[in-house]
Short mmCIF file of C-alpha atoms in Angstrom, two decimals:
data_model
loop_
_atom_site.label_atom_id
_atom_site.label_comp_id
_atom_site.label_asym_id
_atom_site.label_seq_id
_atom_site.Cartn_x
_atom_site.Cartn_y
_atom_site.Cartn_z
CA MET A 1131 17.62 9.47 23.92
CA SER A 1132 21.02 10.29 22.33
CA GLY A 1133 23.47 8.72 19.95
CA ARG A 1134 22.00 5.55 18.25
CA GLY A 1135 18.35 5.62 18.35
CA GLY A 1136 16.12 2.87 19.69
CA GLY A 1137 14.20 0.45 17.53
CA LEU A 1138 11.32 -2.15 17.33
CA LEU A 1139 10.32 -4.59 14.72
CA VAL A 1140 6.61 -5.08 14.19
CA ALA A 1141 6.16 -8.66 12.85
CA GLY A 1142 2.93 -10.57 12.17
CA THR A 1143 1.50 -14.12 12.52
CA THR A 1144 0.36 -13.74 8.85
CA SER A 1145 0.26 -11.35 5.92
CA ASP A 1146 -2.34 -8.69 6.45
CA ALA A 1147 -2.24 -9.07 10.13
CA GLY A 1148 -2.09 -5.40 10.41
CA LYS A 1149 1.76 -4.83 10.59
CA SER A 1150 1.51 -1.68 8.31
CA VAL A 1151 -1.22 0.16 10.25
CA VAL A 1152 0.29 -0.76 13.71
CA THR A 1153 3.66 0.48 12.53
CA ALA A 1154 1.93 3.72 11.37
CA GLY A 1155 -0.06 3.97 14.60
CA ILE A 1156 3.17 3.69 16.71
CA CYS A 1157 4.86 6.25 14.61
CA ARG A 1158 2.05 8.74 15.10
CA TRP A 1159 1.85 7.95 18.87
CA LEU A 1160 5.51 8.64 19.23
CA VAL A 1161 5.80 11.81 17.13
CA ARG A 1162 2.97 13.27 19.26
CA GLN A 1163 5.14 12.67 22.23
CA GLY A 1164 7.92 14.65 20.79
CA VAL A 1165 9.94 11.67 19.57
CA LYS A 1166 11.85 11.98 16.33
CA VAL A 1167 10.79 8.70 14.69
CA ALA A 1168 11.07 7.02 11.34
CA PRO A 1169 9.53 3.98 9.74
CA PHE A 1170 11.59 1.27 8.09
CA LYS A 1171 10.84 -1.93 6.06
CA GLY A 1172 13.91 -3.78 4.77
CA GLN A 1173 12.11 -5.58 1.97
CA ASN A 1174 8.69 -4.96 0.66
CA MET A 1175 6.65 -6.91 -1.96
CA SER A 1176 4.02 -4.54 -3.28
CA LEU A 1177 2.48 -3.01 -6.45
CA ASN A 1178 1.49 0.07 -4.47
CA SER A 1179 4.51 2.28 -4.64
CA PHE A 1180 5.41 5.98 -4.30
CA VAL A 1181 8.06 8.31 -5.53
CA THR A 1182 10.07 10.38 -2.99
CA ARG A 1183 11.04 14.06 -3.74
CA ASP A 1184 14.53 12.94 -4.92
CA GLY A 1185 13.11 10.41 -7.49
CA ALA A 1186 13.20 7.02 -5.53
CA GLU A 1187 10.55 4.40 -5.67
CA ILE A 1188 9.55 2.96 -2.23
CA GLY A 1189 6.53 1.05 -0.97
CA ARG A 1190 3.46 3.28 -0.55
CA ALA A 1191 2.94 1.77 2.93
CA GLN A 1192 6.28 3.27 4.00
CA ALA A 1193 5.40 6.63 2.48
CA MET A 1194 2.19 6.58 4.55
CA GLN A 1195 4.15 5.50 7.67
CA ALA A 1196 6.54 8.45 7.11
CA GLN A 1197 3.54 10.71 6.98
CA ALA A 1198 2.35 9.30 10.19
CA ALA A 1199 5.92 10.13 11.66
CA ARG A 1200 5.72 13.56 10.05
CA VAL A 1201 9.10 12.98 8.17
CA GLU A 1202 9.88 13.08 4.48
CA PRO A 1203 9.87 9.63 2.86
CA SER A 1204 13.24 8.32 1.62
CA ALA A 1205 14.82 5.27 0.05
CA LEU A 1206 16.31 4.40 3.38
CA MET A 1207 12.98 3.60 4.73
CA ASN A 1208 12.39 0.83 2.09
CA PRO A 1209 15.83 -0.17 0.54
CA VAL A 1210 14.41 -3.30 -1.27
CA LEU A 1211 11.11 -3.29 -3.11
CA LEU A 1212 9.87 -6.25 -5.13
CA LYS A 1213 7.19 -5.59 -7.72
CA PRO A 1214 5.54 -8.73 -8.97
CA GLY A 1215 5.19 -9.20 -12.69
CA SER A 1216 3.85 -12.68 -12.44
CA ASP A 1217 3.47 -15.59 -9.80
CA ARG A 1218 7.17 -16.43 -10.22
CA SER A 1219 9.13 -13.20 -10.92
CA SER A 1220 9.38 -9.67 -9.71
CA GLN A 1221 11.17 -6.46 -10.63
CA VAL A 1222 13.84 -5.71 -7.95
CA VAL A 1223 13.94 -2.07 -6.82
CA LEU A 1224 17.16 -1.39 -4.90
CA MET A 1225 17.56 2.04 -3.11
CA GLY A 1226 14.71 3.42 -5.10
CA LYS A 1227 15.93 2.32 -8.61
CA PRO A 1228 15.05 -0.79 -10.58
CA VAL A 1229 17.88 -3.18 -11.03
CA GLY A 1230 16.46 -6.06 -12.90
CA GLU A 1231 13.80 -8.78 -13.05
CA MET A 1232 14.42 -11.91 -10.99
CA SER A 1233 12.68 -15.21 -10.44
CA ALA A 1234 11.49 -15.84 -6.94
CA ARG A 1235 13.86 -18.81 -6.72
CA GLY A 1236 16.76 -16.83 -8.08
CA TYR A 1237 16.07 -14.00 -5.57
CA HIS A 1238 15.68 -15.97 -2.50
CA GLY A 1239 18.39 -18.39 -3.48
CA ALA A 1240 21.16 -15.80 -3.99
CA ARG A 1241 20.41 -12.18 -4.20
CA GLN A 1242 18.40 -11.73 -1.09
CA GLY A 1243 21.09 -12.85 1.45
CA ALA A 1244 23.62 -10.56 -0.22
CA LEU A 1245 21.47 -7.62 0.45
CA LEU A 1246 21.45 -7.86 4.26
CA ASP A 1247 24.42 -5.43 4.56
CA THR A 1248 22.60 -2.82 2.47
CA VAL A 1249 19.48 -3.21 4.57
CA VAL A 1250 21.24 -3.14 7.98
CA GLY A 1251 23.25 -0.09 6.78
CA CYS A 1252 20.03 1.77 5.91
CA LEU A 1253 18.48 0.96 9.19
CA GLU A 1254 21.58 2.10 11.14
CA GLU A 1255 21.71 5.32 9.26
CA LEU A 1256 18.13 6.03 10.31
CA ARG A 1257 18.83 5.06 13.79
CA GLY A 1258 21.79 7.47 13.84
CA SER A 1259 19.48 10.53 12.93
CA HIS A 1260 16.33 9.46 14.90
CA ASP A 1261 15.33 8.78 18.44
CA ALA A 1262 13.45 5.66 17.27
CA VAL A 1263 12.89 3.58 14.15
CA ILE A 1264 9.88 1.38 13.94
CA CYS A 1265 10.40 -1.45 11.57
CA GLU A 1266 7.83 -3.49 9.83
CA GLY A 1267 8.34 -7.18 9.03
CA ALA A 1268 6.84 -9.03 6.13
CA GLY A 1269 4.53 -12.13 6.07
CA SER A 1270 5.41 -14.25 9.17
CA PRO A 1271 8.83 -14.49 10.96
CA ALA A 1272 8.24 -18.18 11.18
CA GLU A 1273 8.65 -18.91 7.41
CA ILE A 1274 11.16 -21.60 8.11
CA ASN A 1275 11.80 -22.31 4.30
CA LEU A 1276 13.03 -18.73 3.89
CA ARG A 1277 14.76 -18.06 7.22
CA ARG A 1278 18.29 -18.61 5.88
CA THR A 1279 18.24 -15.60 3.62
CA ASP A 1280 15.82 -13.46 5.52
CA ILE A 1281 16.43 -9.75 5.55
CA VAL A 1282 13.17 -8.33 6.70
CA ASN A 1283 12.05 -10.35 9.87
CA MET A 1284 14.24 -12.17 12.21
CA GLY A 1285 17.28 -11.60 10.00
CA ILE A 1286 17.31 -7.95 10.40
CA ALA A 1287 16.19 -8.29 14.04
CA ARG A 1288 19.12 -10.35 14.79
CA ALA A 1289 21.61 -8.33 12.82
CA ALA A 1290 20.48 -5.02 14.60
CA ARG A 1291 19.35 -6.49 17.89
CA LEU A 1292 15.81 -5.38 17.61
CA PRO A 1293 13.01 -6.42 19.97
CA VAL A 1294 10.16 -8.09 18.07
CA LEU A 1295 6.46 -7.46 18.64
CA VAL A 1296 4.23 -10.04 16.84
CA VAL A 1297 0.78 -8.83 15.67
CA GLY A 1298 -2.11 -11.27 15.27
CA ASP A 1299 -5.41 -10.68 13.55
CA ILE A 1300 -7.97 -12.10 16.09
CA ASP A 1301 -10.79 -11.44 13.53
CA ARG A 1302 -9.51 -14.38 11.47
CA GLY A 1303 -9.56 -16.77 14.48
CA GLY A 1304 -6.83 -18.98 15.77
CA VAL A 1305 -4.81 -16.13 17.25
CA PHE A 1306 -3.45 -18.00 20.31
CA ALA A 1307 -2.27 -20.92 18.16
CA SER A 1308 -0.64 -18.45 15.76
CA PHE A 1309 1.19 -16.62 18.51
CA PHE A 1310 2.40 -19.83 20.15
CA GLY A 1311 3.29 -21.54 16.86
CA THR A 1312 5.18 -18.44 15.55
CA THR A 1313 7.20 -18.43 18.74
CA ALA A 1314 7.82 -22.24 18.87
CA LEU A 1315 9.12 -22.48 15.28
CA LEU A 1316 11.90 -19.80 15.85
CA ALA A 1317 15.44 -20.73 16.70
CA PRO A 1318 16.62 -19.99 20.28
CA GLU A 1319 18.65 -16.95 19.15
CA ASP A 1320 15.59 -15.52 17.43
CA GLN A 1321 13.27 -16.36 20.27
CA GLU A 1322 15.54 -14.11 22.63
CA LEU A 1323 14.31 -11.14 20.57
CA LEU A 1324 10.61 -11.95 20.40
CA ALA A 1325 9.43 -9.80 23.17
CA GLY A 1326 5.62 -10.27 23.14
CA TYR A 1327 2.45 -9.88 21.22
CA LEU A 1328 -0.26 -7.40 20.05
CA VAL A 1329 -3.79 -8.62 19.43
CA ASN A 1330 -5.42 -6.53 16.46
CA LYS A 1331 -8.98 -6.29 15.19
CA PHE A 1332 -10.76 -7.50 18.38
CA ARG A 1333 -14.58 -7.34 18.58
CA GLY A 1334 -16.39 -7.74 21.82
CA ASP A 1335 -15.68 -7.78 25.59
CA VAL A 1336 -11.98 -7.83 26.24
CA SER A 1337 -12.51 -9.29 29.69
CA LEU A 1338 -13.46 -12.57 27.94
CA LEU A 1339 -10.05 -12.57 26.14
CA GLU A 1340 -7.87 -11.82 29.20
CA PRO A 1341 -7.88 -15.40 30.60
CA GLY A 1342 -6.46 -16.58 27.33
CA LEU A 1343 -3.79 -13.87 27.36
CA ASP A 1344 -2.69 -15.02 30.83
CA MET A 1345 -2.52 -18.67 29.69
CA LEU A 1346 -0.52 -17.53 26.59
CA LYS A 1347 2.00 -15.78 28.98
CA SER A 1348 2.29 -18.89 31.04
CA LEU A 1349 2.98 -20.97 28.01
CA THR A 1350 5.49 -18.73 26.29
CA GLY A 1351 6.71 -16.30 29.12
CA ARG A 1352 5.78 -13.31 26.94
CA ALA A 1353 3.37 -10.53 27.65
CA THR A 1354 0.72 -9.09 25.35
CA TYR A 1355 1.23 -5.44 24.83
CA GLY A 1356 -2.33 -4.52 23.99
CA VAL A 1357 -5.63 -5.47 22.38
CA LEU A 1358 -6.55 -3.12 19.55
CA PRO A 1359 -10.32 -3.03 18.79
CA PHE A 1360 -11.61 -3.60 15.16
CA GLN A 1361 -12.00 -0.18 13.35
CA HIS A 1362 -13.96 0.35 10.27
CA GLU A 1363 -13.01 2.84 7.50
CA LEU A 1364 -9.47 3.54 8.32
CA GLY A 1365 -8.81 3.83 4.67
CA ILE A 1366 -5.06 3.48 4.97
CA ASP A 1367 -3.07 2.45 1.91
CA GLU A 1368 -2.88 -1.31 1.54
CA GLU A 1369 0.42 -2.82 0.68
CA ASP A 1370 -0.09 -5.90 -1.33
CA GLY A 1371 -3.28 -5.36 -3.19
CA LEU A 1372 -6.92 -6.09 -2.32
CA ARG A 1373 -7.14 -9.35 -0.68
CA VAL A 1374 -10.84 -9.74 -0.82
CA SER A 1375 -12.86 -10.81 -3.89
CA LEU A 1376 -12.79 -7.79 -6.18
CA ARG A 1377 -16.29 -8.49 -7.52
CA GLY A 1378 -18.51 -5.87 -5.84
CA ALA A 1379 -15.81 -4.82 -3.37
CA VAL A 1380 -16.52 -1.19 -2.46
CA ARG A 1381 -13.72 1.16 -1.53
CA GLU A 1382 -14.08 2.56 2.00
CA SER A 1383 -15.46 6.07 1.98
CA VAL A 1384 -16.69 8.85 4.25
CA VAL A 1385 -20.15 8.40 5.54
CA ALA A 1386 -21.86 11.61 4.39
CA PRO A 1387 -24.71 12.49 2.22
CA PRO A 1388 -24.20 13.91 -1.22
CA VAL A 1389 -24.27 17.69 -1.51
CA GLY A 1390 -26.20 17.54 -4.77
CA GLU A 1391 -29.29 15.49 -5.68
CA ASP A 1392 -27.42 12.47 -7.12
CA VAL A 1393 -24.65 10.16 -6.18
CA LEU A 1394 -21.80 9.51 -8.47
CA ARG A 1395 -21.00 5.84 -9.15
CA VAL A 1396 -17.44 4.98 -10.07
CA ALA A 1397 -16.41 1.47 -11.36
CA VAL A 1398 -12.78 0.55 -11.25
CA CYS A 1399 -11.76 -2.20 -13.65
CA ALA A 1400 -9.89 -4.85 -11.52
CA VAL A 1401 -7.19 -5.45 -14.04
CA PRO A 1402 -4.49 -8.04 -13.45
CA LEU A 1403 -1.35 -6.96 -11.64
CA MET A 1404 -3.27 -3.79 -10.55
CA SER A 1405 -0.96 -1.21 -9.14
CA ASN A 1406 -1.47 1.96 -7.15
CA PHE A 1407 -5.21 1.42 -6.97
CA THR A 1408 -5.11 3.88 -4.01
CA ASP A 1409 -5.42 6.58 -6.81
CA VAL A 1410 -9.31 6.16 -6.29
CA ASP A 1411 -9.24 6.77 -2.49
CA ALA A 1412 -9.50 10.47 -3.07
CA LEU A 1413 -12.64 9.85 -5.06
CA ALA A 1414 -14.13 7.66 -2.28
CA ALA A 1415 -13.38 10.46 0.16
CA GLU A 1416 -15.91 12.67 -1.57
CA PRO A 1417 -19.40 12.61 -0.02
CA GLY A 1418 -21.90 11.09 -2.55
CA VAL A 1419 -19.13 9.16 -4.55
CA VAL A 1420 -19.48 5.41 -4.41
CA VAL A 1421 -16.40 3.49 -5.60
CA ARG A 1422 -16.43 -0.24 -6.43
CA PHE A 1423 -14.12 -2.79 -8.12
CA VAL A 1424 -15.53 -4.66 -10.99
CA ASP A 1425 -14.54 -7.51 -13.37
CA ARG A 1426 -17.55 -7.91 -15.66
CA ALA A 1427 -18.72 -5.82 -18.55
CA GLU A 1428 -22.33 -5.54 -17.22
CA GLU A 1429 -21.02 -3.88 -14.16
CA LEU A 1430 -19.99 -0.85 -16.29
CA VAL A 1431 -23.52 -0.24 -17.38
CA ASP A 1432 -24.69 1.92 -14.49
CA ALA A 1433 -21.35 3.62 -13.79
CA ASP A 1434 -21.02 7.37 -14.15
CA LEU A 1435 -17.27 7.09 -14.42
CA VAL A 1436 -15.15 4.00 -15.28
CA VAL A 1437 -11.47 4.10 -14.15
CA VAL A 1438 -8.84 1.87 -15.72
CA PRO A 1439 -6.15 1.97 -12.95
CA GLY A 1440 -2.37 1.34 -13.29
CA THR A 1441 -1.03 -2.09 -13.74
CA ARG A 1442 2.34 -3.80 -13.85
CA GLY A 1443 1.24 -5.70 -16.83
CA THR A 1444 -0.32 -3.39 -19.45
CA VAL A 1445 -0.34 -5.95 -22.25
CA LYS A 1446 -1.81 -8.60 -19.95
CA ALA A 1447 -4.44 -6.20 -18.64
CA LEU A 1448 -5.38 -5.39 -22.28
CA GLU A 1449 -5.82 -9.13 -23.09
CA TRP A 1450 -8.01 -9.50 -19.86
CA LEU A 1451 -10.16 -6.62 -20.82
CA ARG A 1452 -10.79 -8.07 -24.26
CA GLU A 1453 -11.36 -11.63 -22.90
CA ARG A 1454 -14.03 -10.38 -20.40
CA GLY A 1455 -15.83 -8.06 -23.00
CA LEU A 1456 -14.76 -5.01 -20.86
CA ALA A 1457 -12.80 -3.54 -23.82
CA ASP A 1458 -16.07 -3.53 -25.94
CA ALA A 1459 -17.95 -1.96 -23.10
CA LEU A 1460 -15.27 0.72 -22.82
CA ALA A 1461 -15.49 1.46 -26.53
CA ARG A 1462 -19.21 1.74 -26.31
CA ARG A 1463 -18.94 4.22 -23.40
CA ALA A 1464 -16.41 6.35 -25.41
CA ALA A 1465 -18.81 6.34 -28.45
CA GLU A 1466 -21.71 7.33 -26.10
CA GLY A 1467 -19.65 10.26 -24.69
CA ARG A 1468 -19.72 8.50 -21.12
CA PRO A 1469 -16.68 9.16 -18.92
CA VAL A 1470 -13.62 6.87 -18.82
CA LEU A 1471 -10.39 7.67 -16.96
CA GLY A 1472 -7.12 5.85 -17.65
CA ILE A 1473 -4.30 6.16 -15.15
CA CYS A 1474 -0.74 5.09 -16.07
CA GLY A 1475 -1.06 1.51 -17.50
CA GLY A 1476 -4.73 2.20 -17.86
CA PHE A 1477 -3.90 5.26 -19.91
CA GLN A 1478 -1.45 3.28 -22.13
CA LEU A 1479 -3.90 0.65 -23.10
CA LEU A 1480 -6.44 3.26 -24.04
CA GLY A 1481 -4.15 4.28 -26.82
CA GLU A 1482 -3.81 3.11 -30.37
CA ARG A 1483 -0.57 1.16 -30.25
CA ILE A 1484 1.76 -0.38 -27.72
CA GLU A 1485 5.37 -1.47 -28.48
CA ASP A 1486 6.58 -3.53 -25.54
CA ASP A 1487 9.92 -5.34 -25.54
CA VAL A 1488 10.47 -4.67 -21.89
CA GLU A 1489 7.55 -5.65 -19.64
CA SER A 1490 5.74 -8.32 -21.55
CA ARG A 1491 8.14 -8.64 -24.59
CA ALA A 1492 4.96 -8.95 -26.72
CA GLY A 1493 6.30 -6.55 -29.43
CA VAL A 1494 3.75 -4.39 -31.10
CA VAL A 1495 0.13 -4.76 -29.83
CA ALA A 1496 -2.89 -2.84 -30.71
CA GLY A 1497 -4.52 -0.74 -28.02
CA LEU A 1498 -8.18 0.07 -27.53
CA GLY A 1499 -7.91 3.09 -29.79
CA LEU A 1500 -9.88 5.34 -27.55
CA LEU A 1501 -7.14 7.97 -27.30
CA PRO A 1502 -4.58 9.16 -30.07
CA VAL A 1503 -1.62 7.90 -28.27
CA GLN A 1504 1.24 5.52 -29.23
CA VAL A 1505 3.30 3.92 -26.36
CA ARG A 1506 6.90 2.58 -26.41
CA PHE A 1507 8.20 0.83 -23.42
CA ALA A 1508 11.66 2.03 -22.40
CA ARG A 1509 14.17 -0.01 -20.48
CA GLU A 1510 14.74 2.97 -17.98
CA LYS A 1511 11.70 3.62 -15.68
CA THR A 1512 10.37 7.14 -15.49
CA LEU A 1513 10.24 8.15 -11.70
CA ALA A 1514 9.04 11.75 -11.23
CA ARG A 1515 6.97 14.08 -8.99
CA PRO A 1516 5.36 16.41 -11.60
CA VAL A 1517 3.26 19.47 -10.87
CA GLY A 1518 0.95 21.26 -13.45
CA GLU A 1519 -2.43 22.57 -14.18
CA ALA A 1520 -5.60 20.96 -15.62
CA LEU A 1521 -9.24 22.02 -15.73
CA GLY A 1522 -8.05 25.42 -14.39
CA GLU A 1523 -6.63 23.87 -11.24
CA TYR A 1524 -3.26 23.21 -9.77
CA VAL A 1525 -2.28 19.49 -9.77
CA GLU A 1526 0.54 17.52 -8.06
CA GLY A 1527 1.23 13.87 -8.92
CA TYR A 1528 3.86 11.23 -9.20
CA GLU A 1529 4.95 8.98 -12.16
CA ILE A 1530 6.19 5.33 -12.23
CA HIS A 1531 6.20 3.80 -15.67
CA HIS A 1532 8.34 2.25 -18.33
CA GLY A 1533 5.93 3.24 -21.18
CA VAL A 1534 6.65 6.42 -23.04
CA ALA A 1535 3.59 8.08 -24.58
CA ASP A 1536 3.54 9.87 -27.89
CA VAL A 1537 0.39 12.03 -27.70
CA LEU A 1538 -0.79 12.63 -31.34
CA GLY A 1539 -3.92 14.67 -30.71
CA GLY A 1540 -6.87 15.48 -28.42
CA ASP A 1541 -6.97 18.16 -25.72
CA ALA A 1542 -4.04 18.41 -23.38
CA PHE A 1543 -4.67 16.71 -19.99
CA LEU A 1544 -1.79 16.65 -17.56
CA ASP A 1545 0.86 14.70 -19.45
CA GLY A 1546 -1.77 12.83 -21.55
CA CYS A 1547 -4.84 13.90 -23.36
CA ARG A 1548 -8.54 14.04 -23.50
CA VAL A 1549 -10.90 13.03 -26.35
CA GLY A 1550 -14.66 13.68 -25.56
CA ALA A 1551 -15.25 12.02 -22.24
CA VAL A 1552 -12.18 9.81 -22.23
CA TRP A 1553 -9.21 11.08 -20.32
CA GLY A 1554 -5.80 9.59 -19.87
CA THR A 1555 -2.61 10.35 -17.88
CA HIS A 1556 0.53 8.75 -16.32
CA TRP A 1557 0.16 10.89 -13.24
CA HIS A 1558 -0.73 8.85 -10.13
CA GLY A 1559 -2.04 10.74 -7.16
CA SER A 1560 -3.56 13.70 -9.13
CA LEU A 1561 -6.95 13.26 -7.69
CA GLU A 1562 -5.59 14.13 -4.19
CA SER A 1563 -5.33 17.67 -5.38
CA ASP A 1564 -8.70 18.89 -4.04
CA GLY A 1565 -9.57 21.76 -6.53
CA PHE A 1566 -8.71 19.56 -9.50
CA ARG A 1567 -10.54 16.59 -8.21
CA ARG A 1568 -13.70 18.72 -7.70
CA ALA A 1569 -13.36 20.22 -11.20
CA PHE A 1570 -12.97 16.72 -12.63
CA LEU A 1571 -16.07 15.45 -10.81
CA ARG A 1572 -18.07 18.27 -12.07
CA ALA A 1573 -17.02 17.52 -15.58
CA VAL A 1574 -17.84 13.77 -15.13
CA ALA A 1575 -21.30 14.70 -13.66
CA ASP A 1576 -22.04 16.97 -16.56
CA ALA A 1577 -21.05 14.17 -19.14
CA ALA A 1578 -22.91 11.54 -17.15
CA GLY A 1579 -26.05 13.72 -16.79
CA ARG A 1580 -26.02 13.54 -13.05
CA ARG A 1581 -27.01 16.29 -10.62
CA PHE A 1582 -23.94 15.52 -8.48
CA VAL A 1583 -22.23 18.43 -6.72
CA PRO A 1584 -18.78 18.00 -5.16
CA ALA A 1585 -18.50 19.05 -1.57
CA PRO A 1586 -16.82 22.42 -1.42
CA ASP A 1587 -14.56 21.77 1.69
CA THR A 1588 -13.34 18.16 1.34
CA SER A 1589 -9.58 18.08 2.05
CA PHE A 1590 -8.02 14.73 1.22
CA ALA A 1591 -4.83 15.66 3.13
CA ALA A 1592 -6.89 16.60 6.23
CA LEU A 1593 -8.76 13.38 5.95
CA ARG A 1594 -5.59 11.41 5.70
CA GLU A 1595 -4.18 13.27 8.85
CA GLU A 1596 -7.47 12.38 10.65
CA GLN A 1597 -6.99 8.69 9.80
CA LEU A 1598 -3.38 8.66 10.96
CA ASP A 1599 -4.45 10.29 14.23
CA ARG A 1600 -7.01 7.60 14.72
CA LEU A 1601 -4.17 5.00 14.29
CA GLY A 1602 -2.25 6.95 16.98
CA ASP A 1603 -5.24 7.06 19.24
CA LEU A 1604 -5.74 3.33 18.94
CA VAL A 1605 -1.99 2.69 20.13
CA GLU A 1606 -2.32 5.27 22.83
CA ARG A 1607 -5.63 4.09 24.24
CA TYR A 1608 -5.39 0.31 23.85
CA ALA A 1609 -1.55 -0.61 23.86
CA ASP A 1610 0.80 -0.75 26.71
CA THR A 1611 2.75 2.29 25.70
CA GLU A 1612 5.00 2.26 28.67
CA GLY A 1613 5.81 -1.29 27.78
CA LEU A 1614 6.44 -0.52 24.11
CA TRP A 1615 8.73 2.43 24.97
CA ARG A 1616 10.88 0.12 27.22
CA LEU A 1617 11.12 -2.14 24.22
CA ILE A 1618 12.12 0.64 21.92
CA GLU A 1619 14.59 2.07 24.33
CA SER A 1620 16.02 -1.03 26.04
CA GLY A 1621 15.40 -3.94 23.69
CA ALA A 1622 13.84 -7.33 24.43
CA PRO A 1623 13.60 -8.31 28.21
CA ASP A 1624 16.33 -10.54 29.47
CA GLY A 1625 15.58 -14.07 30.29
CA LEU A 1626 12.68 -14.86 27.85
CA PRO A 1627 12.18 -18.65 28.00
CA PHE A 1628 12.72 -20.86 25.06
CA VAL A 1629 9.58 -22.45 23.65
CA PRO A 1630 10.26 -25.86 22.07
CA PRO A 1631 10.75 -27.25 19.57
CA GLY A 1632 12.27 -24.25 17.85
CA ALA A 1633 13.26 -24.08 14.12
CA PRO A 1634 14.12 -27.24 12.43
CA ALA A 1635 17.71 -28.06 11.70
#
């Protein structure tokens, strides 16, 4: 393929239908065929974000998809990122930089439609330098209340003439109705681009499903481009946060026995507006480490390590910890010399004092006082990819925060500090550095009195590559790859029938 590269939009019948992992799987399948491919999502709403090498903030799912495509992540791959600060407002990140806070009504009413040219321009730039661009939609393309200003589903598909593949999660049930209803609620011009469907998370005998797929084709005139089986423990970065109840939720981990005599139990405080909770994935990748998310003080009692993760609302998280008795439980742990790790917002609230006239506008607020740190929120966001050393090991990380920490004591720990068994840092992703993670877990095991031994050869990067290869294998084995390539190269088939009634006027 030469000149302008081909493209495909992966949409979904619902949020969490599997668009992110299907997009990553198609990228990995294509790059293994020698295709130069890039991921793209015009607009993303997520608290899980990542910093590119040139200091741009994008959705972490797009960074994962870039890794699947074996290309360097860039702001072109996610030009608009919305980071919720409440149910009604979000920070708008445009081309990797924050440009302000907007209400949902204000954004959808005016700003969103004006960004279509920016989004289309980024997509076309990627198509000019790649053989194929695999785009991910958001939510459902049939959100008729938002269609007029849409820039991520049928809006971008129509503007760029992209064929659309709709993914449905059959594990939830109702997949045929979802496929049919999604198609029937689109305008004729949008239906011309909806090429077909992909069933995700199927369990059982596919021969029992095939008559339904045939009936769906007779009803809509559109083929199903594959049935992907349900797969446990993919461990790929979520986009919008944990959608299951957090109480007792266990982070997926490798199935391997501990190397030492004991397991290590990690409890992650499920704070409001939790961001970049994927920081604990590297802990869950260690044999013998059990990671769970908790929201009650009593659930910290048997934990060997408590992690207070990042949050888009540090002051709100602080209030939540106090209301639930978790703040007192953390203080008791610190007094007893039992390990606590605060990351980014979690690090900030472990300090003595927070001055916030930016995020919560709460002014001066007392922190938990477990670390000698004072935090002042700056209007300009810190976006960085730091490297350094801690516990005698090389560490890489990334920073995304408004809070500026003034460290007044303790032992140096990355950009933060350590006092006894309490650690704090702004660095996300530090635990993905294998040597540092093992050294940190040894220190935690010593402080917790556990006979836990980190595995000597766990490579988080290698495990992530294996997971991405598994996604590529799913697409290669269970999808109609010849049909997908025709869509990418030539667009939606001609003559796709209109399914009434179409979008309301």
